[in-house]
PDB file of C-alpha atoms in Angstrom:
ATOM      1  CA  UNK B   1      -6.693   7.570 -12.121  1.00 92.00           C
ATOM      2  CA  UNK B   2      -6.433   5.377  -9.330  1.00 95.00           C
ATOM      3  CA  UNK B   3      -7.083   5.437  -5.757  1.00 96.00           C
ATOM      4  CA  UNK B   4      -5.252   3.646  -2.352  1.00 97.00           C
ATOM      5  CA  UNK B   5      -7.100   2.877   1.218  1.00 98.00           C
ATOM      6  CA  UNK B   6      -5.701   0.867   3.504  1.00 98.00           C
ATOM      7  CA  UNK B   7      -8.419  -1.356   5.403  1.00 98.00           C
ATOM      8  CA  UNK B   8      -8.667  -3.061   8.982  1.00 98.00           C
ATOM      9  CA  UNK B   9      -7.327  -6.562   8.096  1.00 98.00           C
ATOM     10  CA  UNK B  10      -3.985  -4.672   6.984  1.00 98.00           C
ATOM     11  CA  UNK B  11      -4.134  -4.881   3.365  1.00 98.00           C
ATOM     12  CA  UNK B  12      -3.627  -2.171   1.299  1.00 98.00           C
ATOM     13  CA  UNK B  13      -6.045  -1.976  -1.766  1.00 98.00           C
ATOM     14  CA  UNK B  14      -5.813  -0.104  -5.057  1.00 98.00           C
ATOM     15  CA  UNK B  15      -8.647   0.794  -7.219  1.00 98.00           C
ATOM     16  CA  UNK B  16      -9.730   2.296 -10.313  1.00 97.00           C
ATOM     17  CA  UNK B  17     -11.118   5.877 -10.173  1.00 96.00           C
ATOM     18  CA  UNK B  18     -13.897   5.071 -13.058  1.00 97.00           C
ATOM     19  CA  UNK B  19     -14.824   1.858 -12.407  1.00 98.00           C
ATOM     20  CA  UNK B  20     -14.284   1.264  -9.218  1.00 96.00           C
ATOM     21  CA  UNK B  21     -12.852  -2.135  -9.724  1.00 98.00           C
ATOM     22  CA  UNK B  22     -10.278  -3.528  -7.202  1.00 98.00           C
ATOM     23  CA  UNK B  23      -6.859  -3.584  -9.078  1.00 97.00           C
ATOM     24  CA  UNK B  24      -4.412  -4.629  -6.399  1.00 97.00           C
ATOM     25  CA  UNK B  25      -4.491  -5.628  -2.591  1.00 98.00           C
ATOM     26  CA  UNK B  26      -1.185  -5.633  -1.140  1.00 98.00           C
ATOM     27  CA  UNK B  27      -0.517  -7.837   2.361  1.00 97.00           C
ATOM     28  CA  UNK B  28       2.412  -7.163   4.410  1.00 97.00           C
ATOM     29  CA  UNK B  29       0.903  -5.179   7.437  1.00 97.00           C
ATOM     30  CA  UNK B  30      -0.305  -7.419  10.627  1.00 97.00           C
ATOM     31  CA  UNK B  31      -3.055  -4.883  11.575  1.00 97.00           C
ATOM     32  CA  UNK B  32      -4.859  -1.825  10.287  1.00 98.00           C
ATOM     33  CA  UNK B  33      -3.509   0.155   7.543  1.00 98.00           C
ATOM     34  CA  UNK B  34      -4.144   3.657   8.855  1.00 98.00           C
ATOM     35  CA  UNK B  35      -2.314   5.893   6.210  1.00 98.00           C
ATOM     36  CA  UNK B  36      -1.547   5.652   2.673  1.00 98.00           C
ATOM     37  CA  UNK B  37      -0.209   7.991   0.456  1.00 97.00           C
ATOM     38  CA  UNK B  38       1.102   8.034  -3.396  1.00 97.00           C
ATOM     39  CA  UNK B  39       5.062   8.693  -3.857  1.00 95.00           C
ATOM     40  CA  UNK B  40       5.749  12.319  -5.858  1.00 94.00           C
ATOM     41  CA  UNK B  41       5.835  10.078  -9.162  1.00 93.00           C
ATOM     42  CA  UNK B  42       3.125   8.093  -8.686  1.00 92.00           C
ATOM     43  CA  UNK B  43       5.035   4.775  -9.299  1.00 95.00           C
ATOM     44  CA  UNK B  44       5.301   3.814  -5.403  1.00 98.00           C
ATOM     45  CA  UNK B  45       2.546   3.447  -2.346  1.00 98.00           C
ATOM     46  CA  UNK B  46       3.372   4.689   1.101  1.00 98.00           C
ATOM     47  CA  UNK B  47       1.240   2.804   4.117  1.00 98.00           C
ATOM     48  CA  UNK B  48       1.335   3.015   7.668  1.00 98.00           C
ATOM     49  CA  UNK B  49      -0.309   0.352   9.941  1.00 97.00           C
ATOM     50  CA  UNK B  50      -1.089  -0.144  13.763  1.00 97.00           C
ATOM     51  CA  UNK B  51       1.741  -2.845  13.735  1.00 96.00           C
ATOM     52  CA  UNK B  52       4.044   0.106  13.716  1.00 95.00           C
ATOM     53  CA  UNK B  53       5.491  -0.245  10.051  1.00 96.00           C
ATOM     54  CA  UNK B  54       5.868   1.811   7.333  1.00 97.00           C
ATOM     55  CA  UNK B  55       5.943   0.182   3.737  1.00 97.00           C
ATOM     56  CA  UNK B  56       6.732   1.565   0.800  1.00 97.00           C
ATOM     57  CA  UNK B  57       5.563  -0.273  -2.249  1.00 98.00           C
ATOM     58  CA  UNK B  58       6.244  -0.550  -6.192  1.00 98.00           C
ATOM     59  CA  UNK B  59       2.802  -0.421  -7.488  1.00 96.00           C
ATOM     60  CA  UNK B  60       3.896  -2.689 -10.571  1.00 95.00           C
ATOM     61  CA  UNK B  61       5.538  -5.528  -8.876  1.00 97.00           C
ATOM     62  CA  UNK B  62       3.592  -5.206  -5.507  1.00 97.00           C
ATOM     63  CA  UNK B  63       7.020  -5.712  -3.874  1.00 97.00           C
ATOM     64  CA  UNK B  64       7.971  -4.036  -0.457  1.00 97.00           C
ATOM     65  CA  UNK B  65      10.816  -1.891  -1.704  1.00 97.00           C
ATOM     66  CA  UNK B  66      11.583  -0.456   1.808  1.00 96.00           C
ATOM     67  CA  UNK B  67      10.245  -0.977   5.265  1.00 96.00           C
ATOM     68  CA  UNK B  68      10.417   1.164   8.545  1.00 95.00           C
ATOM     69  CA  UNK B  69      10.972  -2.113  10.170  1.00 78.00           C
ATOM     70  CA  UNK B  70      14.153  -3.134   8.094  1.00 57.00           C
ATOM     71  CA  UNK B  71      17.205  -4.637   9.563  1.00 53.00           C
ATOM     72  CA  UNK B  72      19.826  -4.591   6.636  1.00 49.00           C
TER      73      UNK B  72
END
């Protein structure tokens, strides 16, 4: 089981339930990560920062797969 928080320096960080051990910390926000949520199928993280983006993330790569922000 793992857990996501999202901290003031805008990184998103992904631990272990058990152990508590830091597996990930994701950096693509440019100021506090304020929300972050799990996708339905657990593969994908969901954050929302105070620089007014929404990320969604592939917990496996730790790629952006999609971005609020997003001019394609």
């Amino acid at each position: 089981k793992l857990i996501v928080a999202g901290d003031k320096t805008g990184t998103v960080k992904v631990f272990d339930y058990q152990s508590k051990s830091l597996l990930r910390q994701l950096r693509r926000h440019n100021a506090a990560v304020r929300a972050t949520n799990w996708s339905c199928d657990g593969l994908n993280i969901v954050s929302g920062s105070d620089d007014k983006k929404v990320l969604r993330w592939d917990l496996a790569t730790e790629e952006v797969l999609w971005s609020s922000k997003s001019h394609h």
